C-alpha cells in the first residue's frame, strides 16, 4: 500500500526520491507525489496514475532540491484524485507524507477549521499537516511541533515532514506503520521500506512504535514516545539489489515463480545443514515452548492463509496436535476459543498486514501465551511482536500476487510440523530422516514442475477466452485449488472459484457446462480414485477438464480431458510441487489477456489498513 521516501543531502535528491518511489511501486498505489524545500518555497508535484507520469511532470518543471519527501498513495480516505495525493502542504510552508489512518481526523478537522485552516482534500492526512503548522505557529520548532501533533492523533501513522522554516531538517514519526532511517555519508534518508533507499545505503535504523526522529545531513537523533532521546540499533540490510531488478524476465511474477527452487533451498538450508529438524530453526528458546504447547492456532490473510490451511493437514496428521486456521480479519472480531497452551502461528509475507498483526494482539489478549511468526521480511512488525520466528528466505517479493513467498511458507510450515512431531513423540528418528530426504528433493521437483511452462502456456491461451473457472482438489490439494483460483482471479480478472472436489454435488456442479473449464489438482495420493469419480461427474455434464496429475497416475487424455503431469509424486510435499502449475497457468493467462501482471488493479502488496 502507501509508501514513503525522504532525503536530505548536499546533492539533488529529486532523482533519489523518484527512484525510491519506483522501488515502492510494487506495494500497490494509485497516485504519487514529491515535495521539496527550494529556497524559501515548498514546491510539489503530484499525479494520479504511475510514478513515471509524476516523474515526467517533475522533469518538465526542472525540479531540483537537497531536501524532499515523496509518497505513493493507495486511496483510503477520499478518492483517487490529485488533490488527495500526498504530499499535503499547510500554508505553503510545510509538506507532509503519511502512511496509515488517523481515526480522530474528523474532530481534528473541526478544531483546525475553527482556527481558520482551509482544507483542500478529503484525506485524514491533511489535518496532520495543519496541526504541525499550528504548533509551529505557537513557537515550537519543527521537531517539537511534530511531537506535539502526534500526541493529539489516534490511529496509525508513519510520517515524514519538511518545512521551509527549517531547511536543514527532515523529521519523521512512527506509530503502527513501518518507518526506517537510512544512514548515508553526508546524507540521510527515511523510508517505509528498505527497498526505497537501497540505491543509496544499506545501513538502517528501524524506528520503534511512538518514535520521532530528527534527521539532518550529518546526524540522526531518535526520541521515544516520551520525547526522551534514545539510541536505536543500526542494521545492515541484506536485501539484495538483484532481487529488486527484473533481469531477463518480463515480469517480477515470472521471475519470482522461477526463483522458487532457490528460495525453497535457502529456506530449508538450516535443516539440511543440521541433518534434521532442531527446534532452534524457530528460535533459541523454541524447544521448551514447542514441547509445552497442546495445539496450534494459525492466523493469516490471503495466500498466507492458504499456506496455513495446507499446514493444518500436515500438523494434525503428523503431530496429532489439534490445529485451527482462521482468516485474521475474522478472528480478531469474534469471541474466539482460546487455549493458553495453543501456539498462535501467524503467517505473513510482508510482516505488516494489519489484520494479521491485530489478530496476533487479540489472541494474546484472549490468553494465548505463545506466538510464532513465519515471515519473509526481517525486522517487520509481526515477527518483532512474536515470541518465536522463522524467516522464510524467499528474498524480496515484488509481484503483488504472492508466489515464492507461498511455497517457502509451506517449506517453513512443514519444518514446524516435523519439529512438533519430534518433540511430541510422533515422529521417529527414521521418519525424521525420511522427511529431511523428501525436503532435500523438493527444490529439484519444483524445478521439474517449472519445466512444464510451455504446456501450461498453451492451456492458458484457452483460459484467456473464458469468463469463469472452477478449481477442485481434495485433502492436501484443496488449499492448492484455492490458491490456484486466487492467483487466476487476482491477475487475469477471470472469475475463479475453488471447492473441495467432494463438495461438487453440493452446489458447484450446477455451474458446469461446456463453457466451464474445471481444473483438477490430482496428485497420485490415496484420494486419487475419489477425485477421478468427481472428474466423471464434471465430464458427464460437458465440463472440460484440465488435470494436473503426477507422472505415475495412469490416466490418459481423451476428448474434453487434458492432462499435464508433474514429474513424480512427491508424497506429503505434493502441495508445494502442484502449486507451480497453477501459478504458471494464472501468469500465462494474464499475459494472454494483457493485464498488468505485477500490479493488478485495486490490489496492494502489503495491506496495512483494514
Ligand atoms: C495482500 C497480497 C497477497 C497476500 C496478502 C497477505 O492481499 O496481495 O499476496 O497474500 O496480502 O499478505 P501477507 O504479507 O500478510 O502475507
XYZ file of C-alpha atoms and ligand atoms in Angstrom:
626
model
C 0.000 0.000 0.000
C 1.251 3.569 0.586
C 4.991 4.165 0.523
C 7.227 6.913 1.910
C 10.685 8.105 0.983
C 12.537 11.228 2.155
C 16.078 12.519 1.720
C 18.373 15.274 2.940
C 21.716 15.645 1.170
C 24.111 18.096 -0.451
C 23.196 16.753 -3.878
C 19.948 16.887 -5.814
C 17.569 14.482 -4.035
C 14.817 14.522 -6.682
C 16.257 11.507 -8.573
C 16.668 9.705 -5.219
C 13.019 10.324 -4.332
C 11.761 9.232 -7.725
C 13.923 6.117 -7.807
C 12.722 5.345 -4.271
C 9.081 5.707 -5.299
C 9.665 3.401 -8.265
C 11.070 0.809 -5.858
C 7.895 1.175 -3.791
C 5.551 0.752 -6.748
C 5.236 -2.975 -6.111
C 3.314 -2.309 -2.910
C 0.319 -1.058 -4.903
C -0.731 2.601 -5.244
C -2.920 4.873 -7.325
C -1.175 8.255 -7.122
C 2.286 9.596 -6.403
C 3.923 12.875 -5.453
C 7.035 14.616 -4.191
C 7.588 17.881 -2.327
C 10.800 19.713 -1.667
C 12.159 22.789 0.014
C 13.751 25.124 -2.512
C 14.959 28.431 -1.074
C 12.006 29.878 0.786
C 9.497 27.874 -1.161
C 7.886 24.446 -0.746
C 7.368 23.004 -4.223
C 5.302 19.982 -5.063
C 4.249 17.765 -7.939
C 1.532 15.117 -7.711
C -0.171 12.888 -10.242
C -2.747 10.138 -10.210
C -1.543 7.041 -12.058
C 2.024 5.854 -12.319
C 5.194 7.304 -10.785
C 6.527 7.706 -14.342
C 3.803 10.297 -15.044
C 4.694 12.231 -11.919
C 8.386 11.961 -12.855
C 7.704 13.463 -16.292
C 5.863 16.360 -14.659
C 8.747 16.924 -12.210
C 11.238 16.922 -15.081
C 9.146 19.365 -17.073
C 9.339 21.790 -14.155
C 13.112 21.158 -13.669
C 12.671 20.302 -10.011
C 15.880 20.095 -8.039
C 16.470 20.291 -4.270
C 18.612 18.966 -1.429
C 15.666 18.238 0.896
C 12.472 16.464 -0.070
C 9.852 13.806 0.584
C 7.873 11.511 -1.705
C 4.856 9.241 -1.470
C 2.876 6.614 -3.302
C -0.766 6.649 -2.177
C -3.310 3.852 -2.120
C -6.601 5.642 -1.586
C -8.457 5.135 1.692
C -9.965 8.472 2.827
C -11.028 10.297 -0.300
C -10.969 9.187 -3.928
C -8.083 8.825 -6.342
C -7.571 12.499 -7.188
C -4.578 14.772 -7.412
C -5.955 16.873 -4.547
C -5.986 13.822 -2.294
C -2.496 12.664 -3.333
C 0.412 13.303 -0.956
C 2.456 15.329 -0.059
C -0.031 17.609 1.675
C 1.009 21.183 2.292
C -0.003 23.592 5.025
C 0.100 27.320 4.284
C 2.733 26.857 1.601
C 5.210 26.354 4.435
C 5.274 22.698 5.377
C 4.850 19.457 3.436
C 3.980 16.046 4.841
C 3.539 12.458 3.700
C 1.631 9.861 5.685
C 1.027 6.121 5.706
C -1.777 4.743 7.885
C -5.137 6.015 9.065
C -5.914 8.750 11.571
C -9.044 7.758 13.448
C -9.805 11.115 15.075
C -9.315 13.129 11.902
C -12.864 14.496 11.908
C -12.547 16.023 15.375
C -9.140 17.441 14.430
C -10.528 18.837 11.189
C -13.289 20.699 13.037
C -10.833 22.109 15.545
C -8.413 23.268 12.830
C -11.205 24.695 10.676
C -12.271 26.765 13.678
C -8.695 28.080 13.805
C -9.039 29.176 10.190
C -7.352 26.311 8.369
C -8.805 25.627 4.944
C -8.863 22.045 3.692
C -8.136 21.183 0.067
C -8.513 17.419 0.266
C -10.806 14.780 1.724
C -7.923 12.980 3.379
C -7.247 12.292 7.024
C -3.627 13.279 6.283
C -4.183 16.954 5.622
C -5.184 17.514 9.260
C -1.725 16.405 10.389
C -0.020 18.945 8.132
C -2.181 21.752 9.520
C -1.795 20.514 13.081
C 2.005 20.602 12.867
C 1.837 24.017 11.220
C -0.418 25.223 14.024
C 2.121 24.098 16.636
C 4.906 25.819 14.707
C 2.821 28.963 14.832
C 2.749 28.599 18.625
C 6.544 28.952 18.602
C 7.657 25.316 18.504
C 10.446 24.164 16.223
C 9.605 21.574 13.578
C 10.523 18.510 15.662
C 8.708 19.779 18.759
C 5.679 20.666 16.607
C 5.645 17.136 15.205
C 5.992 15.650 18.697
C 3.137 17.821 19.961
C 0.939 16.971 16.988
C 1.306 13.199 17.180
C 0.171 13.279 20.807
C -3.161 14.582 19.566
C -3.607 11.834 16.978
C -5.177 8.443 17.414
C -4.677 5.802 14.781
C -1.733 4.555 12.787
C 0.902 6.597 11.056
C 4.316 6.818 9.542
C 5.037 10.478 8.795
C 7.812 12.438 7.111
C 7.750 16.243 7.198
C 9.776 19.106 5.747
C 9.348 22.802 6.440
C 10.757 25.843 4.730
C 11.356 27.348 8.186
C 13.963 24.635 8.844
C 15.618 23.587 5.602
C 18.343 21.672 7.473
C 15.859 19.192 8.984
C 13.760 16.264 7.863
C 11.566 14.981 10.695
C 9.564 11.781 10.919
C 7.375 9.773 13.276
C 6.136 6.222 13.536
C 3.147 4.572 15.204
C 1.639 1.390 13.841
C 3.207 1.678 10.357
C 6.791 0.809 9.479
C 9.374 3.550 9.057
C 13.134 3.433 8.957
C 16.020 5.857 8.699
C 18.774 5.213 6.143
C 22.256 6.347 7.099
C 24.428 7.656 4.298
C 27.694 9.574 4.274
C 26.897 13.265 4.493
C 23.286 12.443 3.585
C 20.427 10.633 5.294
C 17.067 9.199 4.347
C 13.733 7.997 5.677
C 11.614 5.304 4.073
C 8.744 2.977 4.794
C 10.585 0.065 3.171
C 14.301 -0.527 2.803
C 13.969 -1.181 -0.928
C 13.254 2.547 -1.427
C 16.727 3.603 -0.296
C 18.888 0.596 -1.102
C 20.320 2.523 -4.031
C 21.843 4.956 -1.515
C 22.593 2.962 1.645
C 22.202 -0.386 3.416
C 22.674 0.974 6.939
C 19.290 1.457 8.549
C 17.643 2.172 11.872
C 14.163 0.680 12.292
C 12.087 3.137 14.296
C 10.039 1.730 17.177
C 6.396 2.469 17.967
C 5.987 6.040 19.194
C 9.426 7.181 17.988
C 10.087 10.541 16.393
C 13.321 11.388 14.628
C 15.232 14.484 13.646
C 17.307 13.853 10.527
C 19.913 16.295 9.254
C 22.522 15.816 6.563
C 25.072 14.668 9.111
C 23.088 13.381 12.059
C 20.108 11.339 13.190
C 18.545 11.785 16.619
C 15.785 9.436 17.718
C 13.279 10.152 20.511
C 10.913 7.665 22.103
C 7.212 8.162 22.838
C 8.066 10.275 25.900
C 10.302 12.501 23.736
C 13.419 11.236 25.509
C 16.496 10.714 23.380
C 17.158 7.038 22.678
C 19.760 5.006 20.832
C 18.389 2.558 18.274
C 20.443 -0.229 16.770
C 21.928 0.197 13.282
C 21.199 -2.762 10.998
C 22.866 -3.598 7.729
C 20.178 -4.734 5.319
C 20.890 -7.888 3.366
C 18.093 -7.343 0.822
C 19.870 -7.823 -2.491
C 19.561 -5.213 -5.195
C 19.306 -8.057 -7.727
C 16.049 -9.154 -6.087
C 14.648 -5.720 -6.928
C 15.709 -5.908 -10.586
C 13.754 -7.679 -13.299
C 16.768 -9.206 -15.045
C 15.885 -11.231 -18.140
C 12.250 -11.729 -17.102
C 9.197 -9.990 -18.428
C 7.528 -9.598 -15.060
C 8.544 -9.886 -11.414
C 5.888 -12.552 -11.002
C 7.531 -14.689 -13.677
C 10.947 -14.100 -12.128
C 9.657 -14.976 -8.673
C 7.949 -18.139 -9.908
C 11.274 -19.219 -11.388
C 13.189 -18.337 -8.240
C 11.298 -20.933 -6.213
C 13.837 -23.776 -6.327
C 16.471 -21.383 -4.950
C 14.078 -19.766 -2.455
C 12.980 -23.148 -1.070
C 16.573 -24.413 -0.931
C 17.553 -21.319 1.078
C 14.577 -21.714 3.411
C 15.411 -25.343 4.226
C 19.181 -24.820 4.277
C 19.497 -24.738 8.076
C 17.609 -28.040 8.444
C 19.648 -29.666 5.691
C 22.882 -28.424 7.293
C 21.743 -29.693 10.687
C 20.840 -33.060 9.189
C 17.422 -32.896 10.866
C 14.807 -30.642 12.377
C 16.147 -28.985 15.539
C 13.708 -26.731 17.395
C 16.291 -23.940 17.067
C 15.025 -23.445 13.499
C 12.328 -21.394 15.259
C 14.488 -19.528 17.766
C 16.745 -20.095 20.726
C 14.041 -20.882 23.292
C 11.832 -22.753 20.875
C 12.323 -26.246 22.260
C 10.817 -25.709 25.706
C 7.920 -23.682 24.273
C 7.098 -26.079 21.449
C 7.212 -29.010 23.866
C 4.643 -27.379 26.172
C 2.040 -26.496 23.571
C -1.004 -28.715 23.133
C -2.409 -27.306 19.886
C -1.898 -24.781 17.114
C -3.959 -21.753 16.068
C -2.906 -20.358 12.691
C -3.860 -16.776 11.700
C -3.194 -15.193 8.304
C -4.694 -13.437 5.272
C -4.785 -14.096 1.530
C -2.268 -16.528 0.138
C -0.629 -16.861 3.548
C -3.964 -18.173 4.854
C -3.885 -20.919 2.230
C -0.397 -21.859 3.413
C -1.969 -22.199 6.859
C -4.789 -24.393 5.516
C -2.205 -26.718 3.967
C -0.261 -26.847 7.234
C -3.336 -27.973 9.129
C -3.388 -31.191 7.112
C 0.277 -31.773 7.926
C 0.119 -30.785 11.592
C -2.902 -32.895 12.544
C -1.707 -35.913 10.532
C 1.928 -35.850 11.596
C 1.892 -34.421 15.130
C -1.534 -35.462 16.396
C -1.997 -31.920 17.774
C -5.256 -30.092 17.024
C -4.824 -27.238 14.573
C -7.271 -24.466 13.638
C -6.715 -21.987 10.847
C -8.577 -18.720 10.596
C -8.575 -15.624 8.438
C -7.093 -12.918 10.644
C -9.768 -10.301 9.882
C -12.482 -12.711 11.082
C -10.641 -13.965 14.130
C -9.874 -10.517 15.500
C -13.540 -9.582 15.836
C -15.065 -12.698 17.327
C -15.174 -14.168 20.801
C -12.854 -16.978 19.792
C -11.988 -20.037 21.851
C -8.540 -19.589 23.322
C -6.419 -22.213 24.979
C -3.329 -20.655 26.563
C -1.365 -23.756 25.633
C -2.164 -23.496 21.950
C 0.611 -21.913 19.920
C -0.514 -18.960 17.815
C 1.215 -19.102 14.439
C 0.910 -16.017 12.238
C 1.931 -16.320 8.601
C 2.725 -13.174 6.656
C 4.969 -12.479 3.698
C 5.284 -8.781 4.482
C 5.074 -8.929 8.264
C 2.954 -5.790 8.033
C -0.579 -6.949 7.282
C -2.711 -5.003 9.719
C -5.373 -7.658 10.264
C -2.761 -10.320 10.990
C -0.961 -8.013 13.407
C -4.217 -7.143 15.176
C -5.266 -10.804 15.286
C -1.951 -11.602 16.958
C -2.514 -8.927 19.595
C -6.088 -10.091 20.080
C -5.005 -13.723 20.516
C -2.690 -12.578 23.290
C -5.457 -10.595 24.921
C -7.578 -13.759 24.913
C -4.909 -15.530 26.937
C -2.679 -17.220 24.369
C 0.793 -17.428 25.867
C 2.987 -18.435 22.959
C 3.312 -16.945 19.498
C 5.347 -17.825 16.441
C 5.686 -15.809 13.239
C 6.502 -17.175 9.800
C 7.535 -14.155 7.803
C 9.598 -13.134 4.797
C 10.662 -9.640 5.853
C 13.246 -9.409 8.619
C 12.553 -6.862 11.329
C 8.992 -6.266 10.169
C 6.253 -5.657 12.705
C 4.709 -9.125 13.085
C 7.915 -11.084 13.773
C 9.043 -8.311 16.093
C 5.845 -8.777 18.082
C 6.212 -12.571 18.225
C 7.995 -14.814 20.669
C 9.367 -17.259 18.095
C 10.257 -16.508 14.496
C 11.087 -18.414 11.367
C 12.099 -16.266 8.416
C 11.383 -17.681 5.010
C 14.256 -16.851 2.705
C 12.335 -16.107 -0.449
C 14.062 -12.740 -0.919
C 12.145 -9.593 -1.809
C 8.819 -10.425 -3.442
C 7.765 -7.610 -5.744
C 4.829 -9.046 -7.728
C 1.610 -8.259 -5.869
C 0.388 -11.832 -6.330
C 2.381 -13.949 -3.917
C 4.311 -16.910 -5.368
C 7.697 -17.749 -3.887
C 6.562 -16.448 -0.509
C 3.804 -19.088 -0.507
C 5.979 -22.091 -1.340
C 8.656 -21.018 1.140
C 5.942 -20.584 3.792
C 4.912 -24.168 3.041
C 8.525 -25.296 3.437
C 8.764 -23.475 6.786
C 5.424 -24.871 7.977
C 6.475 -28.374 7.031
C 9.610 -27.919 9.119
C 7.494 -26.687 12.015
C 5.319 -29.780 11.647
C 8.265 -32.160 11.860
C 9.781 -30.274 14.816
C 6.453 -30.515 16.665
C 6.065 -34.165 15.684
C 9.526 -34.944 17.032
C 9.075 -33.027 20.291
C 5.688 -34.649 20.884
C 6.976 -38.165 20.242
C 5.064 -38.681 16.992
C 7.994 -38.612 14.551
C 10.669 -41.271 14.951
C 14.328 -40.737 14.022
C 13.755 -42.779 10.909
C 10.717 -40.721 9.881
C 12.618 -37.531 10.570
C 15.410 -38.688 8.266
C 12.855 -39.567 5.606
C 11.133 -36.176 5.832
C 14.502 -34.488 5.509
C 15.250 -36.533 2.434
C 11.905 -35.553 0.874
C 12.518 -31.922 1.700
C 16.001 -32.069 0.176
C 14.492 -33.255 -3.104
C 11.857 -30.530 -3.123
C 13.816 -27.804 -4.987
C 14.578 -30.348 -7.738
C 10.927 -31.410 -8.036
C 9.854 -27.755 -8.186
C 12.389 -27.205 -10.973
C 10.881 -30.120 -12.892
C 7.430 -28.614 -12.481
C 8.742 -25.298 -13.845
C 9.848 -27.122 -16.970
C 6.149 -27.678 -17.763
C 5.787 -23.988 -18.596
C 5.367 -24.366 -22.398
C 2.496 -26.862 -21.985
C 0.810 -24.709 -19.374
C 1.203 -21.597 -21.539
C -0.675 -23.453 -24.283
C -3.567 -24.142 -21.878
C -3.506 -20.509 -20.816
C -4.339 -19.362 -24.355
C -7.669 -21.137 -23.934
C -8.273 -19.945 -20.404
C -7.747 -16.376 -21.545
C -11.007 -16.617 -23.536
C -13.077 -17.785 -20.550
C -15.191 -15.796 -18.094
C -15.150 -18.356 -15.287
C -13.099 -21.257 -13.996
C -13.511 -23.847 -11.293
C -10.586 -25.330 -9.316
C -11.061 -28.600 -7.453
C -8.874 -30.688 -5.187
C -9.195 -32.948 -2.179
C -7.191 -33.224 1.021
C -3.804 -31.547 0.738
C -4.690 -30.420 -2.779
C -7.748 -28.434 -1.722
C -5.755 -25.428 -0.438
C -3.760 -25.524 -3.670
C -7.021 -25.373 -5.642
C -7.914 -22.305 -3.548
C -4.531 -20.753 -4.277
C -4.897 -21.536 -7.998
C -8.292 -19.817 -8.133
C -6.987 -16.833 -6.183
C -3.972 -16.417 -8.473
C -6.150 -16.584 -11.579
C -8.694 -14.026 -10.368
C -6.058 -11.673 -8.930
C -4.073 -11.198 -12.098
C -6.282 -12.234 -15.039
C -9.604 -10.938 -13.580
C -11.321 -14.175 -14.584
C -13.883 -15.218 -12.015
C -12.491 -18.360 -10.419
C -13.748 -20.433 -7.524
C -12.262 -23.359 -5.685
C -14.018 -26.194 -3.916
C -13.076 -29.429 -2.241
C -13.916 -31.860 -5.041
C -16.192 -33.793 -2.674
C -18.435 -30.733 -2.445
C -19.096 -30.713 -6.176
C -22.554 -32.218 -5.886
C -23.500 -29.745 -3.162
C -23.547 -26.740 -5.426
C -20.790 -26.013 -7.926
C -21.867 -28.820 -10.259
C -24.776 -26.546 -11.185
C -22.260 -24.194 -12.821
C -20.742 -26.852 -15.034
C -21.472 -26.799 -18.743
C -19.362 -26.925 -21.888
C -18.108 -23.361 -21.320
C -16.715 -24.033 -17.863
C -13.056 -25.081 -17.585
C -12.554 -27.215 -14.499
C -9.037 -27.539 -13.115
C -8.302 -30.598 -11.018
C -5.272 -30.799 -8.737
C -4.899 -34.559 -8.770
C -1.641 -35.935 -7.377
C -1.241 -39.677 -7.106
C -2.311 -39.920 -3.469
C -4.868 -42.052 -1.630
C -7.702 -39.756 -2.708
C -6.976 -40.032 -6.420
C -9.700 -42.614 -7.103
C -12.266 -40.373 -5.395
C -11.049 -37.435 -7.456
C -11.435 -39.497 -10.628
C -15.111 -40.047 -9.755
C -15.501 -36.280 -9.357
C -13.959 -35.846 -12.799
C -16.549 -38.185 -14.265
C -19.295 -36.078 -12.711
C -17.926 -32.991 -14.452
C -17.360 -34.753 -17.763
C -20.907 -36.145 -17.759
C -22.196 -32.536 -17.678
C -20.000 -31.472 -20.608
C -17.379 -29.645 -18.486
C -13.869 -29.501 -19.915
C -11.231 -30.954 -17.589
C -7.724 -29.592 -17.126
C -5.926 -32.034 -14.859
C -2.625 -31.543 -13.083
C -1.553 -35.101 -12.339
C 1.657 -36.936 -11.476
C 3.775 -38.942 -13.900
C 2.750 -42.204 -12.255
C -1.029 -41.555 -12.142
C -2.070 -43.752 -15.037
C -4.760 -41.725 -16.584
C -4.891 -40.599 -20.084
C -6.150 -37.721 -22.158
C -9.427 -38.079 -24.029
C -11.950 -35.743 -25.591
C -12.514 -32.905 -23.149
C -9.868 -34.216 -20.730
C -6.461 -32.531 -20.842
C -3.671 -33.735 -18.602
C -0.340 -32.218 -17.603
C 1.863 -34.383 -15.410
C 4.337 -33.187 -12.823
C 7.398 -35.443 -12.953
C 6.730 -37.743 -9.987
C 4.531 -37.942 -6.934
C 6.220 -36.114 -4.080
C 4.107 -37.544 -1.271
C 3.284 -35.272 1.601
C 5.063 -32.367 -0.120
C 2.994 -32.627 -3.302
C 1.084 -29.382 -2.500
C 4.325 -27.445 -2.963
C 5.047 -29.020 -6.341
C 1.439 -28.707 -7.551
C 1.452 -25.007 -6.720
C 3.861 -24.337 -9.587
C 1.499 -25.257 -12.441
C -1.395 -23.209 -11.022
C 0.903 -20.191 -10.676
C 2.098 -20.601 -14.258
C -1.456 -21.046 -15.519
C -2.518 -17.775 -13.897
C 0.594 -15.964 -15.108
C 0.258 -17.028 -18.746
C -3.493 -16.430 -18.772
C -2.920 -12.885 -17.508
C -0.186 -12.440 -20.103
C -2.539 -13.543 -22.859
C -5.183 -11.108 -21.606
C -2.672 -8.280 -21.407
C -3.313 -7.317 -17.790
C -0.803 -5.543 -15.560
C 0.562 -8.770 -14.072
C 2.757 -7.315 -11.345
C 0.323 -4.609 -10.302
C -3.186 -5.973 -10.663
C -5.937 -3.391 -10.410
C -7.201 -2.447 -6.953
C -4.777 -4.731 -5.122
C -1.832 -3.940 -2.894
C 1.167 -5.977 -1.848
C 1.061 -5.205 1.847
C -2.388 -4.432 3.220
C -1.641 -2.068 6.066
C -5.198 -0.830 6.581
C -8.423 -2.636 7.430
C -2.250 -8.997 0.010
C -1.305 -9.549 -1.046
C -1.354 -11.066 -1.037
C -1.032 -11.598 0.355
C -1.940 -10.967 1.415
C -1.423 -11.273 2.816
O -3.555 -9.285 -0.332
O -1.666 -9.066 -2.320
O -0.421 -11.584 -1.965
O -1.197 -12.979 0.369
O -1.952 -9.548 1.295
O -0.196 -10.626 2.979
P 0.950 -11.075 3.927
O 2.063 -10.101 3.651
O 0.430 -10.942 5.331
O 1.316 -12.469 3.598
